[in-house]
Short mmCIF file of C-alpha atoms and ligand atoms in Angstrom, two decimals:
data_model
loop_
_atom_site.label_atom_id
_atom_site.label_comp_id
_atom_site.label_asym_id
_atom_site.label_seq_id
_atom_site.Cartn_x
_atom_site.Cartn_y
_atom_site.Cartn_z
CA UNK A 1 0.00 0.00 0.00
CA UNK A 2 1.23 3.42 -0.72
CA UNK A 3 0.29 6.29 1.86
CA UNK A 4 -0.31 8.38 -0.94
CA UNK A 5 -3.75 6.05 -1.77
CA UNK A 6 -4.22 5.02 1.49
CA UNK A 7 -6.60 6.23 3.81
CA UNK A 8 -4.96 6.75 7.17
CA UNK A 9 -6.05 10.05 9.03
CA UNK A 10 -3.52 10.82 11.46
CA UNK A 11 -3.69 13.70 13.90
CA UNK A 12 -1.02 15.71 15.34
CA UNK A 13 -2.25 15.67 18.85
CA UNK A 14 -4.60 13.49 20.43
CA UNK A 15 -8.28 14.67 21.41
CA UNK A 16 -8.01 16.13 25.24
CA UNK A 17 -11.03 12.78 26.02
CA UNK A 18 -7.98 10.51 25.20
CA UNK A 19 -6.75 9.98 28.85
CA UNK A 20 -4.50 6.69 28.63
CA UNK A 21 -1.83 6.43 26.04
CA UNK A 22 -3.19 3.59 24.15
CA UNK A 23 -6.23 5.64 23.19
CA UNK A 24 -4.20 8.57 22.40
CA UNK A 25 -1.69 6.64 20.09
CA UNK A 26 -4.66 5.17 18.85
CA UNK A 27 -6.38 8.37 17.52
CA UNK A 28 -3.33 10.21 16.29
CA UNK A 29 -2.28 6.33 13.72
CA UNK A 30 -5.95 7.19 12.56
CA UNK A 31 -6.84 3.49 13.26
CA UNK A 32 -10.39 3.84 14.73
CA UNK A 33 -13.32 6.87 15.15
CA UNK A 34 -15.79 7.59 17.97
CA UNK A 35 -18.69 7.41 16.70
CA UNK A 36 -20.75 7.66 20.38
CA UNK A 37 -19.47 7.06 23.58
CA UNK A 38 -17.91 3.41 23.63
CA UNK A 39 -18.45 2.88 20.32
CA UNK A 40 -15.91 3.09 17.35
CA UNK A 41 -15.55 2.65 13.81
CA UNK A 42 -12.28 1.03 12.64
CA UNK A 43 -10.25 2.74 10.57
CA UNK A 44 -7.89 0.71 7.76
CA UNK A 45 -4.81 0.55 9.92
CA UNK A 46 -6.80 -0.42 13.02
CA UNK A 47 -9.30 -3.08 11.15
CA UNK A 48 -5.92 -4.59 10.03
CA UNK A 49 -4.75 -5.34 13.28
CA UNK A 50 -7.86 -6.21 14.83
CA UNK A 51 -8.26 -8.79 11.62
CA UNK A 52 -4.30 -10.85 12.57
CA UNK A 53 -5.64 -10.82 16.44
CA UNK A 54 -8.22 -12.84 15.08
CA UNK A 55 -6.40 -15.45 13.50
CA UNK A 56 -4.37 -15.90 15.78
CA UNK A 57 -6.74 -16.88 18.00
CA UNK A 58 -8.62 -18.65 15.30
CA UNK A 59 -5.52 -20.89 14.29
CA UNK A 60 -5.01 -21.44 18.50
CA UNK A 61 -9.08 -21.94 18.96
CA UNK A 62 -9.01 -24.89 15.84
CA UNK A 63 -5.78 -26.52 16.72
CA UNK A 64 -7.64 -27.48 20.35
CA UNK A 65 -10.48 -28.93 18.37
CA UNK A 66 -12.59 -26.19 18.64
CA UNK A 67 -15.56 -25.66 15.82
CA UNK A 68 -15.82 -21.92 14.94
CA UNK A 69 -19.75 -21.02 14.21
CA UNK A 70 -21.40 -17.27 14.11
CA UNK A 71 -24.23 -16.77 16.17
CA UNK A 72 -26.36 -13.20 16.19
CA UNK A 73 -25.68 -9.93 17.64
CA UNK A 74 -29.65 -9.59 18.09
CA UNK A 75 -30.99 -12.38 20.88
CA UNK A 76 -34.69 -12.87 21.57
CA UNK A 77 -35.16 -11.77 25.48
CA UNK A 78 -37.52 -15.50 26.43
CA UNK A 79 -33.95 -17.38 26.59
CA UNK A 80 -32.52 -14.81 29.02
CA UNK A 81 -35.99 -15.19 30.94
CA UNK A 82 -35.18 -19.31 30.89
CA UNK A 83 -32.25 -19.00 32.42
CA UNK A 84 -33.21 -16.61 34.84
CA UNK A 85 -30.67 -13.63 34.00
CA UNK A 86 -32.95 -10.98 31.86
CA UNK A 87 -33.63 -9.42 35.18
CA UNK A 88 -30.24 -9.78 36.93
CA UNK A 89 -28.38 -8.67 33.59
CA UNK A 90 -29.85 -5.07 34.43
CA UNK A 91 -28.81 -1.60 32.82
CA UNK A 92 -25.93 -3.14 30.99
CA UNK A 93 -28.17 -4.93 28.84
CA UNK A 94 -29.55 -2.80 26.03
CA UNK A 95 -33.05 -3.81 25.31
CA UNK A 96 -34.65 -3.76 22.22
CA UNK A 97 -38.51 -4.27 20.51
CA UNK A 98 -39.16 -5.29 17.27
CA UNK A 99 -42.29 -4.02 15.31
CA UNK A 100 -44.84 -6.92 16.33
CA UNK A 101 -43.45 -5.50 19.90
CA UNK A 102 -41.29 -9.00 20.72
CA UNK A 103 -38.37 -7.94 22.82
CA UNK A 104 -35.14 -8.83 21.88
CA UNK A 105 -31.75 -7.61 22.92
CA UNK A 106 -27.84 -6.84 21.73
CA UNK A 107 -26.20 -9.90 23.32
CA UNK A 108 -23.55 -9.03 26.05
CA UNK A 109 -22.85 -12.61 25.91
CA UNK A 110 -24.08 -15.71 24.33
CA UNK A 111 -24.21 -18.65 26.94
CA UNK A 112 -27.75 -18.77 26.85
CA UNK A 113 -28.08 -18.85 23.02
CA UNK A 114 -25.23 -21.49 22.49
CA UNK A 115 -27.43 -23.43 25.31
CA UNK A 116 -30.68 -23.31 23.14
CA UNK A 117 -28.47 -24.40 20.08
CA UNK A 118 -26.93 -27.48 22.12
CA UNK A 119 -30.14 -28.60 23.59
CA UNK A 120 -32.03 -28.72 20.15
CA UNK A 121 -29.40 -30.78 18.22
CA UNK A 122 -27.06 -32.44 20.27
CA UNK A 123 -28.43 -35.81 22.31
CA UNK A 124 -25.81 -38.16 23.54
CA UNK A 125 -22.63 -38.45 25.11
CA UNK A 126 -21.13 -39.61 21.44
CA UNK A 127 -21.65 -36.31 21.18
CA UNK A 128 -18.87 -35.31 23.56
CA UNK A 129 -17.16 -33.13 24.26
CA UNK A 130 -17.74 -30.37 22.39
CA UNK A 131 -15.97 -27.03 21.76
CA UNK A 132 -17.67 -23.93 19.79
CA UNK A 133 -16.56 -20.62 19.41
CA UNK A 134 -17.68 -16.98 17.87
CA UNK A 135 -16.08 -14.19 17.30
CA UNK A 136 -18.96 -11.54 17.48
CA UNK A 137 -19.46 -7.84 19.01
CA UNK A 138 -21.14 -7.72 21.87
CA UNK A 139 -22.98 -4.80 23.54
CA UNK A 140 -22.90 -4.02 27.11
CA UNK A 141 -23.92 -0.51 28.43
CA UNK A 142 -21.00 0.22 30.54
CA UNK A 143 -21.45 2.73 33.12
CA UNK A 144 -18.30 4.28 32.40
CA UNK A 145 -17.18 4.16 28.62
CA UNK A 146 -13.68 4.80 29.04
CA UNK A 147 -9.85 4.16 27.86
CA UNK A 148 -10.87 4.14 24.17
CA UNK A 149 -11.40 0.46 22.93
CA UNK A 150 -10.78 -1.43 26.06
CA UNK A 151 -13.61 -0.98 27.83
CA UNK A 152 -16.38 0.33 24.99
CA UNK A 153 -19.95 -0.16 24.64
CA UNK A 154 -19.47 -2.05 21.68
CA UNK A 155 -16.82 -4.77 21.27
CA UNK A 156 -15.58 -7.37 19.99
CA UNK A 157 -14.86 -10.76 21.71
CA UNK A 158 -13.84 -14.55 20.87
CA UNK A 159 -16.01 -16.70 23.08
CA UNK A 160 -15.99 -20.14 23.45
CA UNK A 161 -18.45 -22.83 25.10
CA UNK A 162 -17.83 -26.26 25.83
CA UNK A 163 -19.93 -29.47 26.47
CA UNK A 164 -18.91 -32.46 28.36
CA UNK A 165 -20.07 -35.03 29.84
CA UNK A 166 -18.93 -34.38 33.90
CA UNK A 167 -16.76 -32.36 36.13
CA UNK A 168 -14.03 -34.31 35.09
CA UNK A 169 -14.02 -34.41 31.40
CA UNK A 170 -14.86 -30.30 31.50
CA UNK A 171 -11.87 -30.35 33.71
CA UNK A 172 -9.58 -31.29 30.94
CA UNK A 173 -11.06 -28.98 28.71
CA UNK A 174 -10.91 -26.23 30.88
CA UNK A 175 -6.79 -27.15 31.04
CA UNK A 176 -6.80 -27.60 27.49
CA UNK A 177 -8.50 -24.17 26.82
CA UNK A 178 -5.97 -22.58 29.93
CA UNK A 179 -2.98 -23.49 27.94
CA UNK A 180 -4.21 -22.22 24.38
CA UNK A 181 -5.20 -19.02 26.02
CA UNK A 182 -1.31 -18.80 27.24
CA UNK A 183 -0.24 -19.74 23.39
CA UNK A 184 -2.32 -16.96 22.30
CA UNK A 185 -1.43 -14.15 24.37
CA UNK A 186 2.34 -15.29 23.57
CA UNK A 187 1.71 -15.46 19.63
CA UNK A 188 0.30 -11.84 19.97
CA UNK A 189 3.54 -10.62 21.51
CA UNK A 190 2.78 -10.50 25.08
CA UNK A 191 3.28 -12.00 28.54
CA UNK A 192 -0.07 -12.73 29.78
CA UNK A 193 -0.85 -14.14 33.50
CA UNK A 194 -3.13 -15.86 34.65
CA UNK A 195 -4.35 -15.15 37.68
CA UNK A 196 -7.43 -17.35 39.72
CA UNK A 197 -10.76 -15.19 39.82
CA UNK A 198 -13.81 -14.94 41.82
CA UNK A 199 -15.70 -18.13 40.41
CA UNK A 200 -18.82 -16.62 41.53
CA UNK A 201 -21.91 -18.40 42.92
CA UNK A 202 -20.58 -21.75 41.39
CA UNK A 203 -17.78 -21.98 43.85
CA UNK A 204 -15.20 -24.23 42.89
CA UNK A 205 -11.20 -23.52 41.34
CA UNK A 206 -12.12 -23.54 37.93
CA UNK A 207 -12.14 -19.57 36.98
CA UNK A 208 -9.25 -17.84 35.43
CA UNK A 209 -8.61 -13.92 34.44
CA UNK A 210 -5.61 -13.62 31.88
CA UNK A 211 -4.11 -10.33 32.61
CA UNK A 212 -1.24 -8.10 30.99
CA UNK A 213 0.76 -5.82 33.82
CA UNK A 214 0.38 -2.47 32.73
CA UNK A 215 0.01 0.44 34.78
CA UNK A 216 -3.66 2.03 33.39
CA UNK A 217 -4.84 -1.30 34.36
CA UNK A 218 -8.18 -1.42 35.72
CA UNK A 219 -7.63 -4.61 38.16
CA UNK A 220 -5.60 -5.36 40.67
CA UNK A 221 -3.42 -8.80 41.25
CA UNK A 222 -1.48 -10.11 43.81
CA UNK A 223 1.23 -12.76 41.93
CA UNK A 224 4.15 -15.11 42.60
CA UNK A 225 6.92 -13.54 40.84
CA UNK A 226 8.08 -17.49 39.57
CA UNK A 227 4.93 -16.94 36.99
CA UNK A 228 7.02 -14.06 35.04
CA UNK A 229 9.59 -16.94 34.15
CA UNK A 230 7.06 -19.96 33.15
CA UNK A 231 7.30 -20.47 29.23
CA UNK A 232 3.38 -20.33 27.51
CA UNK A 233 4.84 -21.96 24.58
CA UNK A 234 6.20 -25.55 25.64
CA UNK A 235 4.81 -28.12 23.21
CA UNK A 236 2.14 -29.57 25.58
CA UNK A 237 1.02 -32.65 23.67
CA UNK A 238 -2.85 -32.40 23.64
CA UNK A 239 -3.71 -35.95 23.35
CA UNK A 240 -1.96 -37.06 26.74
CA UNK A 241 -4.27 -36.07 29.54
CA UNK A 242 -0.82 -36.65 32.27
CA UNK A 243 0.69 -34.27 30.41
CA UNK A 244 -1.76 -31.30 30.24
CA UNK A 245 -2.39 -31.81 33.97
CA UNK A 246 0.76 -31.37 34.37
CA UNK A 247 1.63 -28.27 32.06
CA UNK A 248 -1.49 -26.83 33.90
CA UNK A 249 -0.47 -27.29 37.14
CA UNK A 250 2.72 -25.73 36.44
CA UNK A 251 0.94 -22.26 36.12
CA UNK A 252 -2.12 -23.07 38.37
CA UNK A 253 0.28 -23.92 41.34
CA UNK A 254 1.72 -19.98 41.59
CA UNK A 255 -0.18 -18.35 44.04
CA UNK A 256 -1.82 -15.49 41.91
CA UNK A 257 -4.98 -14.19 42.08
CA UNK A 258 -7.06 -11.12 41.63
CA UNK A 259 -7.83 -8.43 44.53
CA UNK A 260 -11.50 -9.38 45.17
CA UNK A 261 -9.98 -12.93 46.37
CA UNK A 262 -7.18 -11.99 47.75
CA UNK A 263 -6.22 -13.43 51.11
CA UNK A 264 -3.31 -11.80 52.71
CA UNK A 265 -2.26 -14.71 55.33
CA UNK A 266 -2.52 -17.63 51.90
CA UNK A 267 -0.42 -15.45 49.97
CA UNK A 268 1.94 -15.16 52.54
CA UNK A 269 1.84 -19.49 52.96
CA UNK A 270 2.05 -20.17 49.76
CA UNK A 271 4.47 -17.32 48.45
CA UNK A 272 8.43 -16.73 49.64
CA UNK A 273 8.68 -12.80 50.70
CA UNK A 274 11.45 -12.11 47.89
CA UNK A 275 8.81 -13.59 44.95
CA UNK A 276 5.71 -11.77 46.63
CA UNK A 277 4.69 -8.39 44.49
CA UNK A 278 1.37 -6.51 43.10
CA UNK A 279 0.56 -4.78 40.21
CA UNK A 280 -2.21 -2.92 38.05
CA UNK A 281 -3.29 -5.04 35.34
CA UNK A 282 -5.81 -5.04 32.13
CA UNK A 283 -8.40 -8.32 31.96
CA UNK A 284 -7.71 -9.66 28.33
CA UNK A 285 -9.53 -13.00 28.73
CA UNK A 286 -11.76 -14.93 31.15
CA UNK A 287 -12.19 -18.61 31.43
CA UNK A 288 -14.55 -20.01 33.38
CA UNK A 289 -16.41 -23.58 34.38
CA UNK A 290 -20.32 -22.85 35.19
CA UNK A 291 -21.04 -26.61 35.28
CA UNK A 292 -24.80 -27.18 34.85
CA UNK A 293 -26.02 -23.79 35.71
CA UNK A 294 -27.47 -22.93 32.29
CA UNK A 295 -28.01 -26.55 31.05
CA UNK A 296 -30.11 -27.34 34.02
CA UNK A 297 -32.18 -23.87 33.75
CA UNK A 298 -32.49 -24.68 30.20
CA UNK A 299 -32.82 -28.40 29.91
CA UNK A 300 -30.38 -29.04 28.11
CA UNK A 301 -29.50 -32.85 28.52
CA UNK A 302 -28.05 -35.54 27.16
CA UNK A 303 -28.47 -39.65 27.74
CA UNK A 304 -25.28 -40.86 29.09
CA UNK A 305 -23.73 -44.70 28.60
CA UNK A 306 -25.74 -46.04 31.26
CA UNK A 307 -28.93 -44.61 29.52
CA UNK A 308 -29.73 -41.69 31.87
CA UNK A 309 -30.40 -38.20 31.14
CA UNK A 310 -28.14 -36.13 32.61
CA UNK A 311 -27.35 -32.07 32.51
CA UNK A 312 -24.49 -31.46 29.92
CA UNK A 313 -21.45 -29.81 31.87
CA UNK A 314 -20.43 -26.48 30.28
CA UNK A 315 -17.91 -23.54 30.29
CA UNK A 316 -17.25 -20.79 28.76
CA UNK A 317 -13.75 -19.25 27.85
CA UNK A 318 -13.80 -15.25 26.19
CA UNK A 319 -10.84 -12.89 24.67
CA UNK A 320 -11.39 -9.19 24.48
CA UNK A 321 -10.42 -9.13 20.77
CA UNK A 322 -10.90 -5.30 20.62
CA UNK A 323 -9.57 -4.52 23.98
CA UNK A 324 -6.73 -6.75 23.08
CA UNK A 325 -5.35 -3.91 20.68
CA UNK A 326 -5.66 -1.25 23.32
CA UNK A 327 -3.99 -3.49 25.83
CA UNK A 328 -0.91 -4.41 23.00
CA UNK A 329 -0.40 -0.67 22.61
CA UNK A 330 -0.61 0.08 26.40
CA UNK A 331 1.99 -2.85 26.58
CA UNK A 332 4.26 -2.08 23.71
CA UNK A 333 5.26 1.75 22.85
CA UNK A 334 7.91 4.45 23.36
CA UNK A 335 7.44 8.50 23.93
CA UNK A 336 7.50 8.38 19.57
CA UNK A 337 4.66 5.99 19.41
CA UNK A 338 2.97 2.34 19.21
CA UNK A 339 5.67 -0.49 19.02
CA UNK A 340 3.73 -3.29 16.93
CA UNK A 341 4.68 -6.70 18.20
CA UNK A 342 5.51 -8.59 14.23
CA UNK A 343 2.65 -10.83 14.34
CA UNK A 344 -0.21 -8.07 15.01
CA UNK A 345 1.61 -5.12 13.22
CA UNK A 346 -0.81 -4.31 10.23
CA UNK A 347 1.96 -3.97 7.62
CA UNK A 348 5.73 -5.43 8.80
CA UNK A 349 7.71 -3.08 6.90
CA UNK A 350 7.56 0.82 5.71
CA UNK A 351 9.79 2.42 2.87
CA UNK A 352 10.59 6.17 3.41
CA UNK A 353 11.43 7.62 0.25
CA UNK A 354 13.09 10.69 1.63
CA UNK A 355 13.66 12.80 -1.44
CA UNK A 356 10.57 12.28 -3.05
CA UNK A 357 10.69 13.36 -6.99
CA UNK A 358 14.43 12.38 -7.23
CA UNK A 359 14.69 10.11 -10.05
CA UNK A 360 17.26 7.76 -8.12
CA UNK A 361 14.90 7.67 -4.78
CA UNK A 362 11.70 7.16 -6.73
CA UNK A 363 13.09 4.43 -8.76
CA UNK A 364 15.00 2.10 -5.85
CA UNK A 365 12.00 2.62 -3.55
CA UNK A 366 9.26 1.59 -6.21
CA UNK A 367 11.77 -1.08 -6.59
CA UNK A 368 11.94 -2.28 -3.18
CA UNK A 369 8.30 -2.07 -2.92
CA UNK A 370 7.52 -3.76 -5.54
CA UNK A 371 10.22 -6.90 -4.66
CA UNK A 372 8.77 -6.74 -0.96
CA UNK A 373 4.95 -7.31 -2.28
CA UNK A 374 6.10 -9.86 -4.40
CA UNK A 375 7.73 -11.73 -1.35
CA UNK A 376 4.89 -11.72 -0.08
CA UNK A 377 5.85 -9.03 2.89
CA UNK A 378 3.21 -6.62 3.90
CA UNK A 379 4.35 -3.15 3.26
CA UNK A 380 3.62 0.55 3.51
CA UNK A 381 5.31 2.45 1.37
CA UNK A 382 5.41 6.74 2.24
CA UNK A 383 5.47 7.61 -1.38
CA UNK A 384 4.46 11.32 -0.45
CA UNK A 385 6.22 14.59 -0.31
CA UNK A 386 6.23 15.57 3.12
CA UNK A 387 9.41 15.96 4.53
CA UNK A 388 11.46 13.85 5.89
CA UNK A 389 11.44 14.56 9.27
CA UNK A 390 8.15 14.22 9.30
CA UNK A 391 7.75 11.05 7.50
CA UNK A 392 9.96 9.95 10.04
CA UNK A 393 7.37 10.57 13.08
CA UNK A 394 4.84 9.27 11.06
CA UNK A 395 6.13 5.80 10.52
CA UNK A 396 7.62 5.93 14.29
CA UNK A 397 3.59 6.96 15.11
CA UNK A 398 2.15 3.73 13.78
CA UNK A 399 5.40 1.46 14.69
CA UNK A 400 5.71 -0.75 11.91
CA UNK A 401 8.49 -2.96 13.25
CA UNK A 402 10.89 -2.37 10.30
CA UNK A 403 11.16 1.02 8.39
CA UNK A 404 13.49 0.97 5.56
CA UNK A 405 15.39 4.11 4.32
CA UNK A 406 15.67 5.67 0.81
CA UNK A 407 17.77 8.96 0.73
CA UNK A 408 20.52 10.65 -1.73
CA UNK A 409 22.96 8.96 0.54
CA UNK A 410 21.83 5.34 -0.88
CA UNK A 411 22.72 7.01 -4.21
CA UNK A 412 26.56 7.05 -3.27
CA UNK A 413 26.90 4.11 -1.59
CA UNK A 414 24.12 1.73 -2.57
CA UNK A 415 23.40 0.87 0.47
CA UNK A 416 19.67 1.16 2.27
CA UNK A 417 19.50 1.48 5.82
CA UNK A 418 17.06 0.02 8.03
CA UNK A 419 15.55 0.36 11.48
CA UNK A 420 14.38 -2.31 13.60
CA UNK A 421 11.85 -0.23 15.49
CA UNK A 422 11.30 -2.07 18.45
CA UNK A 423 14.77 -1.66 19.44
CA UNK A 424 16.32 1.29 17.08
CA UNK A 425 18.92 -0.83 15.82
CA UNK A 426 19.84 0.68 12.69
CA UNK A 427 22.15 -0.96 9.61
CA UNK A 428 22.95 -1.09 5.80
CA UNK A 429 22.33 -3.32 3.11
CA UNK A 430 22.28 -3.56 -0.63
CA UNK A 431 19.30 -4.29 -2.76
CA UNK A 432 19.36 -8.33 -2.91
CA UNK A 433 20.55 -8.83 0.86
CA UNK A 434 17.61 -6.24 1.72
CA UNK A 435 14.86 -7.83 0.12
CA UNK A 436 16.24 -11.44 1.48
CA UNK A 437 16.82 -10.49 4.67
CA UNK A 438 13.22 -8.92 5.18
CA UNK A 439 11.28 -11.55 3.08
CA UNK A 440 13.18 -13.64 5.68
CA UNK A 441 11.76 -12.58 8.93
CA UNK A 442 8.78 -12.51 7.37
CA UNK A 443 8.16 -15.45 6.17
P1 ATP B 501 -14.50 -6.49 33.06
O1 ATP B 501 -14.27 -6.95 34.48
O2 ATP B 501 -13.30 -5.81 32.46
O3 ATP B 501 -15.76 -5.71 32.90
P2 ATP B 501 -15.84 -8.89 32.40
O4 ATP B 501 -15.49 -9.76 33.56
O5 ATP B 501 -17.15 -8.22 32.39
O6 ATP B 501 -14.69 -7.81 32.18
P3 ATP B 501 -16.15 -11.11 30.59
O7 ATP B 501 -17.62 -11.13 30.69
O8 ATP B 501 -15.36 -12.19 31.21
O9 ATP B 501 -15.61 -9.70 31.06
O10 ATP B 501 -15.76 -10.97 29.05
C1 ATP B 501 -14.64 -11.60 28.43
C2 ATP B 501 -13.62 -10.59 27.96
O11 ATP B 501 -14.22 -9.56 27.18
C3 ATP B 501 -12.91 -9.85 29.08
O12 ATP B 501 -11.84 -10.61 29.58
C4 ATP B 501 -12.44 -8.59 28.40
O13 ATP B 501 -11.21 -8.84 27.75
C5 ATP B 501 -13.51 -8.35 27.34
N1 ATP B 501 -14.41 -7.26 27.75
C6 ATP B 501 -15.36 -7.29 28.73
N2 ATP B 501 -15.98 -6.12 28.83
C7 ATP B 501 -15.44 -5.31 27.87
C8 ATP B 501 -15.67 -3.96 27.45
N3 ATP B 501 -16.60 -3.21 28.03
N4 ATP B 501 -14.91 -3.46 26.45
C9 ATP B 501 -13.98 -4.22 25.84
N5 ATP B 501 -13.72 -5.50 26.18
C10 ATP B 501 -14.43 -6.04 27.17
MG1 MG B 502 -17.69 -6.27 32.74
#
């Protein structure tokens, strides 16, 4: 893509509403709008890196056997009445009537729905277990909107409901689902905890917050310091059931949990004085056994091997796809702008031409463009005739993680030079070792 055709509105300074640095950054890249409060069009650049969030979580979400579906924004209201939550869901539910006066509503979440579908098609344990997953926006009428994306009205999330048979057969898909949720915050360039949350009025251990340390966190956690130095990506074989348990216990073990359950004399048994520490952190995902609290409301059931009908055993397991982008940003940037981890950044490599209309400079950075796209590497090129200082900014703004360098320099010497941008580790190449060496890391 060349800036010149693209459509990326960037801003010089960030609206005064724009309170956390995320947000800010956001705004000024030009990768989303407010459109009301907690709500937000996305922008090209932002839509780009909302889109690789979701497959990565896609790719993650299949390779654990789950089945991706797509069920409605738009939910009638009688299965929230079933289940008993249309009344406790309150003023964050946004409540809607259709013309023959039916109410429906924007789903905050889809348990119930997901519950109707199970319970209408699926009938016997050979039906077990079962894994299904959307990602969908949801609508929830916060009472504070704030800090941009990650905590709108409107957003996006990954959700994920299971089906098994018992308590122990969810429990291994709850571990299975744990350890994919570590791979995915890893694969998006992050060090995610997880910490043990209030289970509410199901009781039990089987409730998980994954949470990124960042200081304009809205939670609170209280964490064994040995979790910082666990590795999310160890090759857990998913077919041995000894070795998940195990993997999961690993992380399970560490005493960390969030500040509604924190106990100040368990922390203290459990964690040595020089590992014990705090910090603000951001909820990215939530995964959580319910057990038969919506199957039994519901009826859904299935005939197990002895011939009984029991209540199907379910969970449910969400990532704040949208928030996720605000909670990268808040995670990754310098004082010059966002720092996009490779796999998320929405192109992995902009060209400055900076003498733009010099025959030399046009030429070698068309031609570097053009070898890049053919590579296969996503690039931006800055094709325009700003100057170069402030093409400079610009690219450092949006934090592509390489920006490659085209000036009257490269003219005498042949050389290009490039800038890693998450560290600012700058050197030269030639033509062929530049295209190689990028279509490398890339690929
Ligand atoms: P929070 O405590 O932040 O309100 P929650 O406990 O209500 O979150 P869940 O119902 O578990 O959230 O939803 C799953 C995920 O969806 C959360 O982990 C979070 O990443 C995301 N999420 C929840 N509410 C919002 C929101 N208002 N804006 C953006 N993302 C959200
Ligand atoms: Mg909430």
């Amino acid at each position: 893509m060349k800036i010149s055709e693209f459509f990326l509105p960037t801003l010089k300074e960030a609206p005064s509403e724009a309170k956390v640095i995320s947000h800010q950054l956001m705004l000024r890249s030009g990768m989303i709008k407010q459109s009301s409060a907690g709500i937000y069009s996305w922008l090209p650049l932002g839509f780009k890196v909302l889109k690789k969030i979701e497959d990565i979580i896609r790719k993650e979400q299949d390779s654990i056997g789950g089945q991706e579906i797509l069920m409605p924004t738009i939910q009638p209201a009688d299965i929230w009445v079933e289940s008993g939550r249309y009344e406790d869901y309150g003023q964050e539910m946004l409540r809607i009537k259709d013309r023959s006066n039916r109410e429906l509503l924007y789903g905050p979440t889809n348990e119930e729905l997901i519950t109707d579908i199970f319970r209408t098609h699926l009938k016997s344990y050979k039906d077990l277990p079962l894994l299904l997953y959307h990602i969908q926006w949801k609508f929830r009428d916060e009472l504070r909107p704030r800090y941009g994306v990650m905590r709108g009205r409107e957003f996006l999330m990954k959700d994920s409901y299971s089906f098994d048979l018992d308590l122990e057969q969810s429990r291994l898909t709850y571990q299975k689902n744990f350890l994919s949720y570590l791979r995915i915050f890893a694969r998006l360039g992050l060090k995610a905890l997880p910490v043990k949350a209030n289970p509410g009025p199901i009781g039990g251990d089987l409730s998980h917050e994954f949470v990124i340390l960042a200081p304009n966190g809205e939670s609170d956690i209280f964490f064994d310091k040995t979790l910082l130095e666990l590795d999310p990506l160890s090759k857990e074989n998913y077919s041995d059931k000894n070795i998940i348990d195990k993997a999961y216990n690993k992380w399970a073990q560490c005493y960390s949990v969030t500040d509604d359950i924190y106990n100040e004399k368990e922390y203290n048994q459990f964690v040595s004085p020089e590992n014990r520490t705090n910090s603000r952190a951001i909820e990215v995902g939530h995964v959580f056994y319910f057990g038969t609290k919506y199957s039994k409301s519901m009826g859904a059931n299935i005939i197990n091997n002895k011939g009984e009908s029991v209540n199907v055993h379910m969970g449910s397991y969400g990532i704040g796809v949208s928030r996720l982008v605000g909670a990268i940003i808040e995670y990754s940037h310098d004082d010059k702008g966002i720092i996009w981890p490779i796999n998320v950044a929405p192109f992995s490599v902009g060209i400055l031409n900076l003498k733009n209309g010099d025959e030399y400079c046009d030429r070698m950075s068309e031609l570097i463009y053009q070898n890049l796209l053919i590579a296969g590497v996503e690039v931006l090129y800055d094709d325009t005739s700003e100057r170069a200082g402030s093409k400079f900014a610009n690219m450092d703004l949006i934090g592509l993680p390489y920006q490659v360098f085209i000036g009257l320099k490269s003219k005498e010497t042949g050389l290009f030079e490039i800038k890693e941008r998450s560290t600012n580790k700058r050197y030269f190449l030639a033509l062929d070792s530049l295209i190689n060496h990028l279509t490398e890391i890339f690929n």
